[in-house]
Coordinates of C-alpha atoms in Angstrom, one line a residue:
X77 CA 16.6 -6.6 -9.2
X78 CA 15.5 -3.7 -11.1
X79 CA 12.1 -2.9 -9.6
X80 CA 10.8 -3.5 -5.9
X81 CA 7.1 -2.8 -5.5
X82 CA 5.5 -2.4 -2.2
X83 CA 2.0 -2.5 -0.9
X84 CA 1.7 0.3 1.7
X85 CA -1.2 -0.1 4.5
X86 CA 0.0 -3.2 6.5
X87 CA 3.4 -3.6 4.8
X88 CA 5.4 -0.2 4.5
X89 CA 3.3 1.3 7.0
X90 CA 1.3 -0.3 10.1
X91 CA -1.1 2.5 9.9
X92 CA -4.5 1.6 8.1
X93 CA -5.6 4.8 6.5
X94 CA -9.3 4.1 6.3
X95 CA -9.4 3.1 9.9
X96 CA -7.7 6.5 10.7
X97 CA -10.1 8.3 8.7
X98 CA -12.9 6.1 10.1
X99 CA -11.9 7.3 13.7
X100 CA -12.5 11.0 12.4
X101 CA -16.2 10.1 11.6
X102 CA -16.7 7.6 14.4
X103 CA -16.9 4.6 12.2
X104 CA -13.6 2.8 12.9
X105 CA -15.0 -0.2 14.1
X106 CA -17.0 -0.7 10.8
X107 CA -13.8 0.0 8.8
X108 CA -11.7 -2.6 10.7
X109 CA -14.4 -5.2 10.0
X110 CA -14.7 -4.4 6.4
X111 CA -10.8 -4.5 6.1
X112 CA -10.4 -7.8 7.6
X113 CA -12.9 -9.4 5.6
X114 CA -11.2 -8.0 2.3
X115 CA -7.8 -8.8 3.6
X116 CA -8.7 -12.4 4.1
X117 CA -10.3 -12.6 0.9
X118 CA -13.8 -12.9 2.2
X119 CA -15.1 -10.2 0.0
X120 CA -13.6 -8.4 -3.1
X121 CA -11.3 -5.5 -2.5
X122 CA -13.5 -3.3 -4.8
X123 CA -16.4 -3.8 -2.7
X124 CA -14.6 -3.4 0.6
X125 CA -13.1 -0.1 -0.7
X126 CA -16.4 1.4 -1.9
X127 CA -18.2 0.4 1.3
X128 CA -15.5 2.2 3.4
X129 CA -15.4 5.3 1.4
X130 CA -19.2 5.4 1.6
X131 CA -18.8 5.6 5.6
X132 CA -16.7 8.8 5.1
X133 CA -19.2 10.8 3.4
X134 CA -19.6 14.1 4.9
X135 CA -16.0 14.0 6.6
X136 CA -14.7 17.4 6.6
X137 CA -11.4 18.0 4.5
X138 CA -9.5 19.2 7.7
X139 CA -10.4 16.3 9.6
X140 CA -9.4 13.9 6.7
X141 CA -6.0 15.9 6.6
X142 CA -5.7 15.1 10.4
X143 CA -6.2 11.4 9.6
X144 CA -3.5 11.5 6.9
X145 CA -1.1 13.3 9.1
X146 CA -1.2 10.3 11.4
X147 CA 0.0 7.9 8.7
X148 CA 3.5 6.6 9.6
X149 CA 6.1 4.4 7.9
X150 CA 7.0 1.1 9.9
X151 CA 10.6 1.6 11.8
X152 CA 13.0 0.8 9.1
X153 CA 11.3 1.4 6.1
X154 CA 12.6 4.8 5.5
X155 CA 16.1 3.2 5.5
X156 CA 15.0 0.7 2.9
X157 CA 13.5 3.1 0.5
X158 CA 16.8 5.4 1.0
X159 CA 19.1 2.4 0.2
X160 CA 17.1 1.2 -2.8
X161 CA 17.3 4.8 -4.2
X162 CA 21.1 4.9 -3.4
X163 CA 21.4 1.6 -5.5
X164 CA 19.3 2.9 -8.4
X165 CA 16.6 0.2 -7.9
X166 CA 13.2 1.6 -9.2
X167 CA 10.9 1.7 -6.2
X168 CA 7.0 1.7 -6.4
X169 CA 4.2 1.9 -4.1
X170 CA 1.1 0.2 -5.3
X171 CA -1.6 0.6 -2.9
X172 CA -5.4 0.5 -2.8
X173 CA -5.0 3.2 0.0
X174 CA -4.8 6.9 -0.7
X175 CA -2.1 8.8 -2.4
X176 CA -2.5 11.7 0.3
X177 CA -1.8 9.5 3.2
X178 CA 1.1 7.8 1.4
X179 CA 2.9 11.2 0.4
X180 CA 2.4 12.5 4.0
X181 CA 4.1 9.5 5.5
X182 CA 7.1 9.7 2.8
X183 CA 7.4 13.5 3.6
X184 CA 7.4 13.0 7.3
X185 CA 10.6 10.6 6.8
X186 CA 12.2 12.8 4.0
X187 CA 12.1 10.1 1.6
X188 CA 10.6 9.6 -2.0
X189 CA 9.9 6.8 -4.3
X190 CA 9.8 6.5 -8.0
X191 CA 6.3 5.6 -8.6
X192 CA 3.1 5.9 -6.4
X193 CA -0.1 4.2 -7.9
X194 CA -2.9 4.8 -5.5
X195 CA -6.5 5.8 -5.1
X196 CA -8.3 9.0 -4.2
X197 CA -11.0 10.2 -2.1
X198 CA -13.1 12.9 -4.1
X199 CA -14.3 15.8 -2.4
X200 CA -16.7 18.7 -3.1
X201 CA -14.4 21.4 -1.7
X202 CA -15.4 21.1 2.0
X203 CA -16.3 17.3 2.7
X204 CA -15.5 14.1 1.3
X205 CA -18.3 12.9 -1.1
X206 CA -18.2 9.2 0.1
X207 CA -16.9 8.1 -3.4
X208 CA -13.5 6.6 -4.3
X209 CA -11.6 6.9 -7.5
X210 CA -8.4 5.5 -8.8
X211 CA -6.6 2.9 -10.9
X212 CA -6.4 0.2 -7.9
X213 CA -10.2 0.0 -7.3
X214 CA -11.0 -2.6 -10.1
X215 CA -7.5 -2.6 -11.5
X216 CA -5.1 -5.2 -10.0
X217 CA -1.7 -4.9 -8.9
X218 CA -0.3 -7.5 -11.3
X219 CA -1.3 -5.2 -14.0
X220 CA 0.3 -2.2 -12.5
X221 CA 3.4 -4.1 -11.9
X222 CA 3.8 -5.7 -15.4
X223 CA 2.9 -2.2 -16.9
X224 CA 5.6 -0.7 -14.7
X225 CA 8.1 -3.3 -15.8
X226 CA 7.4 -2.6 -19.3
X227 CA 8.1 1.0 -18.8
X228 CA 11.4 0.3 -17.3
X229 CA 12.4 -2.2 -19.9
X230 CA 12.8 -4.9 -17.0
X231 CA 11.9 -8.4 -17.0
X232 CA 9.3 -9.7 -14.4
X233 CA 11.9 -12.1 -13.0
X234 CA 13.9 -9.1 -12.1
X235 CA 10.9 -7.7 -9.8
X236 CA 10.2 -7.9 -6.2
X237 CA 6.7 -7.5 -4.7
X238 CA 6.2 -7.0 -1.0
X239 CA 2.7 -7.3 0.6
X240 CA 0.4 -8.7 3.1
X241 CA -3.1 -8.9 2.1
X242 CA -5.6 -10.6 -0.5
X243 CA -5.1 -7.7 -3.0
X244 CA -1.5 -8.3 -3.1
X245 CA -2.0 -11.5 -4.3
X246 CA -2.0 -10.8 -8.0
X247 CA 1.4 -8.9 -8.0
X248 CA 3.0 -11.5 -5.5
X249 CA 1.9 -14.1 -8.1
X250 CA 3.7 -12.6 -11.0
X251 CA 6.8 -11.0 -9.5
X252 CA 10.2 -12.7 -9.8
X253 CA 10.3 -12.6 -5.9
X254 CA 7.3 -12.5 -3.8
X255 CA 7.9 -11.3 -0.1
X256 CA 5.1 -11.5 2.4
X257 CA 5.2 -9.1 5.3
X258 CA 3.4 -10.9 8.2
X259 CA 1.0 -12.1 5.1
X260 CA -2.5 -13.1 6.1
X261 CA -3.4 -16.8 5.9
X262 CA -4.8 -16.6 2.4
X263 CA -1.7 -14.9 1.1
X264 CA 1.2 -16.7 2.7
X265 CA 1.1 -19.8 0.3
X266 CA 1.8 -17.4 -2.6
X267 CA 5.0 -16.1 -0.9
X268 CA 8.6 -17.2 -1.8
X269 CA 9.7 -15.8 1.7
X270 CA 8.1 -14.3 4.6
X271 CA 9.5 -11.7 7.0
X272 CA 8.0 -9.8 10.1
X273 CA 10.5 -7.0 10.3
X274 CA 12.0 -4.4 8.2
X275 CA 15.5 -5.5 9.0
X276 CA 14.6 -9.1 7.6
X277 CA 13.3 -7.5 4.5
X278 CA 16.5 -5.3 4.1
X279 CA 18.7 -8.4 4.5
X280 CA 16.7 -10.2 1.8
X281 CA 16.7 -7.4 -0.7
X282 CA 20.5 -6.9 0.0
X283 CA 21.1 -10.7 -1.1
X284 CA 19.1 -9.8 -4.3
X285 CA 21.5 -6.9 -4.9
X286 CA 18.4 -4.8 -5.0
X287 CA 20.1 -2.7 -2.2

């Protein structure tokens, strides 16, 4: 396998960035409800993301940074990322979440990846504007993975996608190997294999010679 593409929230991380941000604004319950509906494919991901971002309008930047600092990788995730890098496998994080939170979690563990495709929360220099921008609002993860494979001169059969929610379905459906990490009911049928722990994922990637 030449490329392993991970979702972030709910997969590499058991943190949910928008909920952490929502706690700072006092709207965490509303965030969780919107997130659950999107992950179960009840509303579009783009709609859910815009709705969640709108709830954050006026959040001071220092409070947003406090939320991002709480984002953590799952136990065992850093080891997987390190082993993939050592093997020379191209590692990508494709997330509808926010680049700032992804980078904070990676930095905390002292690991890095080759590609991060994520969204951003614009600000006016003091507070969040309540808007969201980036490639994975309307854009889909299958297009992102296919574009990355083309850049890396890799066949899609030599790609792995790991995800859990409805917005991961497109990349799971086009990847050579689709791995569900405790996937939502609407997602499980699209998965070639399902794991519930990073140790299991490590073993699968090892059998595919990605690690």
